[in-house]
Amino acid sequence: MPAVTTDYGAAGHLTTHALHLIDRHPRARFHVSCRHSLDVPAVLQALTEHDCLFSLDFHLPSAPQLIPAATPWLPHAATVFVNAQEHALLTHHAGPRPCPETVITDGPRPARVLLHDRAPHVAAPASVPAVRQITGAGDTLAGTYLAHRTRHLPPAAALDLAVHAATRHTTRFPLTIPAPRRASS
């Protein structure tokens, strides 16, 4: 079973931190959140030089600058995650299918996965009332999708499960910080 490692507080020295991890773990699998202040070309160049598997996602405020910066390395990415607006930018700079899998989300509307050699698969979220801020729904979708693809589920099945998880995320009340203590059993 693959392990997931996170390093909190790394944003203060994001590019240096990312390059250090890539050097320490050649041929590993990485998910890169392309946003300021990451030096996207340096990180993507290092990932391709080290034969790492990687996926990318973008953040709308920085996408107009970082999608063009990432374009030379998009064919090396296993999966790219974008929302509908970012997909328009991606298509403008890199064509309609710049990597093996492109996952496109559009809020409460259906998500799609575009593949080089197949028709797109569409997964519609259930119509449920959201009880919380939508913050985190995209991260939930991407994380769930990648977890299932790592377990070799086909893209369509992974997208269906990811859309379900993101929908469920929006229908749950968030935990308070710090989380309330549970009684021991």
PDB file of C-alpha atoms in Angstrom:
ATOM      1  CA  MET A   1       0.000   0.000   0.000  1.00  0.00           C
ATOM      2  CA  PRO A   2       1.553   3.349  -1.007  1.00  0.00           C
ATOM      3  CA  ALA A   3       2.232   5.861   1.742  1.00  0.00           C
ATOM      4  CA  VAL A   4       1.302   9.536   1.642  1.00  0.00           C
ATOM      5  CA  THR A   5       3.604  12.074   3.193  1.00  0.00           C
ATOM      6  CA  THR A   6       2.813  15.729   3.861  1.00  0.00           C
ATOM      7  CA  ASP A   7       5.004  18.481   5.248  1.00  0.00           C
ATOM      8  CA  TYR A   8       3.134  21.317   6.924  1.00  0.00           C
ATOM      9  CA  GLY A   9       4.784  24.723   6.897  1.00  0.00           C
ATOM     10  CA  ALA A  10       6.696  24.038   3.692  1.00  0.00           C
ATOM     11  CA  ALA A  11       5.125  27.018   1.887  1.00  0.00           C
ATOM     12  CA  GLY A  12       7.755  29.384   3.297  1.00  0.00           C
ATOM     13  CA  HIS A  13      10.391  27.733   1.108  1.00  0.00           C
ATOM     14  CA  LEU A  14       8.167  25.885  -1.319  1.00  0.00           C
ATOM     15  CA  THR A  15      10.383  25.429  -4.377  1.00  0.00           C
ATOM     16  CA  THR A  16      13.482  24.509  -2.378  1.00  0.00           C
ATOM     17  CA  HIS A  17      11.430  22.053  -0.338  1.00  0.00           C
ATOM     18  CA  ALA A  18       9.928  20.449  -3.462  1.00  0.00           C
ATOM     19  CA  LEU A  19      13.296  20.131  -5.216  1.00  0.00           C
ATOM     20  CA  HIS A  20      14.823  18.573  -2.096  1.00  0.00           C
ATOM     21  CA  LEU A  21      12.032  15.949  -1.932  1.00  0.00           C
ATOM     22  CA  ILE A  22      12.369  15.150  -5.632  1.00  0.00           C
ATOM     23  CA  ASP A  23      16.128  14.653  -5.221  1.00  0.00           C
ATOM     24  CA  ARG A  24      15.568  12.376  -2.201  1.00  0.00           C
ATOM     25  CA  HIS A  25      12.839  10.317  -3.894  1.00  0.00           C
ATOM     26  CA  PRO A  26      13.638   9.817  -7.568  1.00  0.00           C
ATOM     27  CA  ARG A  27      11.046   7.812  -9.489  1.00  0.00           C
ATOM     28  CA  ALA A  28       8.445   8.546  -6.790  1.00  0.00           C
ATOM     29  CA  ARG A  29       4.895   9.786  -7.395  1.00  0.00           C
ATOM     30  CA  PHE A  30       4.097  13.448  -6.685  1.00  0.00           C
ATOM     31  CA  HIS A  31       1.028  15.674  -6.859  1.00  0.00           C
ATOM     32  CA  VAL A  32       1.960  19.289  -7.584  1.00  0.00           C
ATOM     33  CA  SER A  33      -0.361  22.107  -6.713  1.00  0.00           C
ATOM     34  CA  CYS A  34       0.681  24.781  -9.219  1.00  0.00           C
ATOM     35  CA  ARG A  35       0.235  28.095  -7.461  1.00  0.00           C
ATOM     36  CA  HIS A  36       2.310  31.083  -6.491  1.00  0.00           C
ATOM     37  CA  SER A  37       5.075  31.030  -5.051  1.00  0.00           C
ATOM     38  CA  LEU A  38       6.131  27.717  -6.573  1.00  0.00           C
ATOM     39  CA  ASP A  39       8.692  27.907  -9.377  1.00  0.00           C
ATOM     40  CA  VAL A  40       6.672  25.565 -11.593  1.00  0.00           C
ATOM     41  CA  PRO A  41       9.233  25.182 -14.428  1.00  0.00           C
ATOM     42  CA  ALA A  42      12.027  24.248 -11.991  1.00  0.00           C
ATOM     43  CA  VAL A  43       9.877  21.677 -10.189  1.00  0.00           C
ATOM     44  CA  LEU A  44       8.431  20.113 -13.352  1.00  0.00           C
ATOM     45  CA  GLN A  45      11.870  19.954 -14.966  1.00  0.00           C
ATOM     46  CA  ALA A  46      13.229  18.136 -11.893  1.00  0.00           C
ATOM     47  CA  LEU A  47      10.291  15.704 -11.893  1.00  0.00           C
ATOM     48  CA  THR A  48      10.829  14.779 -15.532  1.00  0.00           C
ATOM     49  CA  GLU A  49      14.611  14.486 -15.121  1.00  0.00           C
ATOM     50  CA  HIS A  50      14.110  12.103 -12.170  1.00  0.00           C
ATOM     51  CA  ASP A  51      11.506   9.978 -14.021  1.00  0.00           C
ATOM     52  CA  CYS A  52       8.890  10.748 -11.395  1.00  0.00           C
ATOM     53  CA  LEU A  53       5.223  10.119 -11.954  1.00  0.00           C
ATOM     54  CA  PHE A  54       3.311  13.310 -11.276  1.00  0.00           C
ATOM     55  CA  SER A  55      -0.071  14.936 -11.437  1.00  0.00           C
ATOM     56  CA  LEU A  56      -0.838  18.640 -11.443  1.00  0.00           C
ATOM     57  CA  ASP A  57      -3.597  20.924 -10.364  1.00  0.00           C
ATOM     58  CA  PHE A  58      -3.956  24.652 -10.736  1.00  0.00           C
ATOM     59  CA  HIS A  59      -5.381  27.471  -8.636  1.00  0.00           C
ATOM     60  CA  LEU A  60      -7.495  29.930 -10.602  1.00  0.00           C
ATOM     61  CA  PRO A  61      -5.840  33.159  -9.367  1.00  0.00           C
ATOM     62  CA  SER A  62      -2.403  31.978 -10.544  1.00  0.00           C
ATOM     63  CA  ALA A  63      -3.509  29.818 -13.506  1.00  0.00           C
ATOM     64  CA  PRO A  64      -3.096  32.555 -16.174  1.00  0.00           C
ATOM     65  CA  GLN A  65       0.635  32.673 -15.376  1.00  0.00           C
ATOM     66  CA  LEU A  66       1.324  29.087 -14.337  1.00  0.00           C
ATOM     67  CA  ILE A  67      -0.517  27.134 -17.035  1.00  0.00           C
ATOM     68  CA  PRO A  68       1.681  28.645 -19.790  1.00  0.00           C
ATOM     69  CA  ALA A  69       4.739  28.083 -17.577  1.00  0.00           C
ATOM     70  CA  ALA A  70       3.794  24.400 -17.151  1.00  0.00           C
ATOM     71  CA  THR A  71       2.936  23.759 -20.814  1.00  0.00           C
ATOM     72  CA  PRO A  72       6.280  22.186 -21.883  1.00  0.00           C
ATOM     73  CA  TRP A  73       5.933  19.519 -19.166  1.00  0.00           C
ATOM     74  CA  LEU A  74       2.217  18.733 -19.513  1.00  0.00           C
ATOM     75  CA  PRO A  75       2.810  15.704 -21.796  1.00  0.00           C
ATOM     76  CA  HIS A  76       4.849  14.153 -18.943  1.00  0.00           C
ATOM     77  CA  ALA A  77       2.060  14.555 -16.357  1.00  0.00           C
ATOM     78  CA  ALA A  78      -0.091  11.523 -15.653  1.00  0.00           C
ATOM     79  CA  THR A  79      -3.135  13.619 -14.747  1.00  0.00           C
ATOM     80  CA  VAL A  80      -4.002  17.315 -14.776  1.00  0.00           C
ATOM     81  CA  PHE A  81      -6.862  18.674 -12.650  1.00  0.00           C
ATOM     82  CA  VAL A  82      -8.539  21.917 -13.724  1.00  0.00           C
ATOM     83  CA  ASN A  83     -11.842  23.656 -13.237  1.00  0.00           C
ATOM     84  CA  ALA A  84     -13.869  24.825 -16.235  1.00  0.00           C
ATOM     85  CA  GLN A  85     -12.188  28.254 -16.400  1.00  0.00           C
ATOM     86  CA  GLU A  86      -8.715  26.759 -16.049  1.00  0.00           C
ATOM     87  CA  HIS A  87      -9.577  24.211 -18.736  1.00  0.00           C
ATOM     88  CA  ALA A  88     -10.234  27.046 -21.186  1.00  0.00           C
ATOM     89  CA  LEU A  89      -6.745  28.430 -20.416  1.00  0.00           C
ATOM     90  CA  LEU A  90      -5.210  24.965 -20.644  1.00  0.00           C
ATOM     91  CA  THR A  91      -6.814  24.295 -24.022  1.00  0.00           C
ATOM     92  CA  HIS A  92      -5.698  27.687 -25.317  1.00  0.00           C
ATOM     93  CA  HIS A  93      -2.051  27.054 -24.363  1.00  0.00           C
ATOM     94  CA  ALA A  94      -1.696  23.281 -24.785  1.00  0.00           C
ATOM     95  CA  GLY A  95      -4.545  21.931 -26.886  1.00  0.00           C
ATOM     96  CA  PRO A  96      -7.584  19.906 -25.838  1.00  0.00           C
ATOM     97  CA  ARG A  97      -5.767  16.836 -24.421  1.00  0.00           C
ATOM     98  CA  PRO A  98      -2.326  17.833 -23.188  1.00  0.00           C
ATOM     99  CA  CYS A  99      -1.682  14.735 -21.044  1.00  0.00           C
ATOM    100  CA  PRO A 100      -3.004  11.170 -20.659  1.00  0.00           C
ATOM    101  CA  GLU A 101      -5.796  12.245 -18.263  1.00  0.00           C
ATOM    102  CA  THR A 102      -7.385  15.639 -17.746  1.00  0.00           C
ATOM    103  CA  VAL A 103     -10.007  15.905 -15.008  1.00  0.00           C
ATOM    104  CA  ILE A 104     -12.297  18.909 -15.356  1.00  0.00           C
ATOM    105  CA  THR A 105     -14.561  20.034 -12.530  1.00  0.00           C
ATOM    106  CA  ASP A 106     -17.296  22.637 -12.665  1.00  0.00           C
ATOM    107  CA  GLY A 107     -18.690  23.138  -9.172  1.00  0.00           C
ATOM    108  CA  PRO A 108     -22.065  21.406  -8.796  1.00  0.00           C
ATOM    109  CA  ARG A 109     -22.153  20.539 -12.509  1.00  0.00           C
ATOM    110  CA  PRO A 110     -20.818  17.230 -13.888  1.00  0.00           C
ATOM    111  CA  ALA A 111     -17.080  16.532 -13.820  1.00  0.00           C
ATOM    112  CA  ARG A 112     -15.336  14.968 -16.830  1.00  0.00           C
ATOM    113  CA  VAL A 113     -12.193  12.988 -17.421  1.00  0.00           C
ATOM    114  CA  LEU A 114     -10.667  13.388 -20.876  1.00  0.00           C
ATOM    115  CA  LEU A 115      -8.385  10.637 -22.104  1.00  0.00           C
ATOM    116  CA  HIS A 116      -6.183  10.584 -25.214  1.00  0.00           C
ATOM    117  CA  ASP A 117      -7.743   7.491 -26.715  1.00  0.00           C
ATOM    118  CA  ARG A 118     -11.348   7.360 -25.416  1.00  0.00           C
ATOM    119  CA  ALA A 119     -14.529   9.355 -25.263  1.00  0.00           C
ATOM    120  CA  PRO A 120     -14.814  11.526 -22.150  1.00  0.00           C
ATOM    121  CA  HIS A 121     -16.436  10.054 -19.069  1.00  0.00           C
ATOM    122  CA  VAL A 122     -18.893  12.333 -17.265  1.00  0.00           C
ATOM    123  CA  ALA A 123     -19.792  11.984 -13.587  1.00  0.00           C
ATOM    124  CA  ALA A 124     -22.632  14.089 -12.231  1.00  0.00           C
ATOM    125  CA  PRO A 125     -22.715  14.877  -8.533  1.00  0.00           C
ATOM    126  CA  ALA A 126     -25.865  14.002  -6.630  1.00  0.00           C
ATOM    127  CA  SER A 127     -28.224  16.901  -6.124  1.00  0.00           C
ATOM    128  CA  VAL A 128     -27.878  17.539  -2.407  1.00  0.00           C
ATOM    129  CA  PRO A 129     -28.000  20.707  -0.350  1.00  0.00           C
ATOM    130  CA  ALA A 130     -24.569  21.939   0.660  1.00  0.00           C
ATOM    131  CA  VAL A 131     -24.297  22.632   4.383  1.00  0.00           C
ATOM    132  CA  ARG A 132     -20.811  24.054   4.408  1.00  0.00           C
ATOM    133  CA  GLN A 133     -18.423  26.135   2.430  1.00  0.00           C
ATOM    134  CA  ILE A 134     -17.308  24.373  -0.716  1.00  0.00           C
ATOM    135  CA  THR A 135     -13.662  24.912   0.234  1.00  0.00           C
ATOM    136  CA  GLY A 136     -11.858  21.605  -0.023  1.00  0.00           C
ATOM    137  CA  ALA A 137     -14.270  19.903  -2.421  1.00  0.00           C
ATOM    138  CA  GLY A 138     -11.759  20.079  -5.302  1.00  0.00           C
ATOM    139  CA  ASP A 139      -8.949  18.788  -3.113  1.00  0.00           C
ATOM    140  CA  THR A 140     -11.216  15.965  -1.932  1.00  0.00           C
ATOM    141  CA  LEU A 141     -12.029  15.100  -5.544  1.00  0.00           C
ATOM    142  CA  ALA A 142      -8.378  15.158  -6.663  1.00  0.00           C
ATOM    143  CA  GLY A 143      -7.135  13.161  -3.669  1.00  0.00           C
ATOM    144  CA  THR A 144      -9.841  10.534  -4.020  1.00  0.00           C
ATOM    145  CA  TYR A 145      -9.295  10.241  -7.769  1.00  0.00           C
ATOM    146  CA  LEU A 146      -5.523   9.830  -7.369  1.00  0.00           C
ATOM    147  CA  ALA A 147      -5.900   7.304  -4.555  1.00  0.00           C
ATOM    148  CA  HIS A 148      -8.138   5.137  -6.709  1.00  0.00           C
ATOM    149  CA  ARG A 149      -5.971   5.491  -9.820  1.00  0.00           C
ATOM    150  CA  THR A 150      -2.940   4.457  -7.730  1.00  0.00           C
ATOM    151  CA  ARG A 151      -4.910   1.312  -6.883  1.00  0.00           C
ATOM    152  CA  HIS A 152      -5.344   0.775 -10.662  1.00  0.00           C
ATOM    153  CA  LEU A 153      -9.039   1.606 -10.907  1.00  0.00           C
ATOM    154  CA  PRO A 154      -9.971   2.793 -14.403  1.00  0.00           C
ATOM    155  CA  PRO A 155     -10.375   6.569 -14.829  1.00  0.00           C
ATOM    156  CA  ALA A 156     -14.183   6.380 -15.128  1.00  0.00           C
ATOM    157  CA  ALA A 157     -14.579   4.430 -11.880  1.00  0.00           C
ATOM    158  CA  ALA A 158     -12.080   6.682 -10.087  1.00  0.00           C
ATOM    159  CA  LEU A 159     -13.969   9.787 -11.242  1.00  0.00           C
ATOM    160  CA  ASP A 160     -17.319   8.389 -10.097  1.00  0.00           C
ATOM    161  CA  LEU A 161     -15.911   7.703  -6.616  1.00  0.00           C
ATOM    162  CA  ALA A 162     -14.132  11.075  -6.502  1.00  0.00           C
ATOM    163  CA  VAL A 163     -17.289  13.015  -7.425  1.00  0.00           C
ATOM    164  CA  HIS A 164     -19.192  11.097  -4.742  1.00  0.00           C
ATOM    165  CA  ALA A 165     -16.526  11.949  -2.129  1.00  0.00           C
ATOM    166  CA  ALA A 166     -16.477  15.641  -3.101  1.00  0.00           C
ATOM    167  CA  THR A 167     -20.277  15.788  -2.964  1.00  0.00           C
ATOM    168  CA  ARG A 168     -20.287  14.144   0.441  1.00  0.00           C
ATOM    169  CA  HIS A 169     -17.648  16.635   1.613  1.00  0.00           C
ATOM    170  CA  THR A 170     -20.020  19.527   0.906  1.00  0.00           C
ATOM    171  CA  THR A 171     -22.873  17.960   2.898  1.00  0.00           C
ATOM    172  CA  ARG A 172     -21.005  17.504   6.173  1.00  0.00           C
ATOM    173  CA  PHE A 173     -20.454  20.085   8.869  1.00  0.00           C
ATOM    174  CA  PRO A 174     -16.762  20.788   9.411  1.00  0.00           C
ATOM    175  CA  LEU A 175     -14.979  19.732  12.564  1.00  0.00           C
ATOM    176  CA  THR A 176     -14.162  22.539  14.917  1.00  0.00           C
ATOM    177  CA  ILE A 177     -10.494  23.240  15.550  1.00  0.00           C
ATOM    178  CA  PRO A 178      -9.468  21.786  17.884  1.00  0.00           C
ATOM    179  CA  ALA A 179     -11.759  18.833  17.285  1.00  0.00           C
ATOM    180  CA  PRO A 180     -13.933  17.814  20.231  1.00  0.00           C
ATOM    181  CA  ARG A 181     -12.569  14.884  22.228  1.00  0.00           C
ATOM    182  CA  ARG A 182     -14.274  11.556  21.829  1.00  0.00           C
ATOM    183  CA  ALA A 183     -15.028   9.449  24.860  1.00  0.00           C
ATOM    184  CA  SER A 184     -12.807   6.367  25.131  1.00  0.00           C
ATOM    185  CA  SER A 185     -14.521   3.062  24.719  1.00  0.00           C
TER     186      SER A 185
END
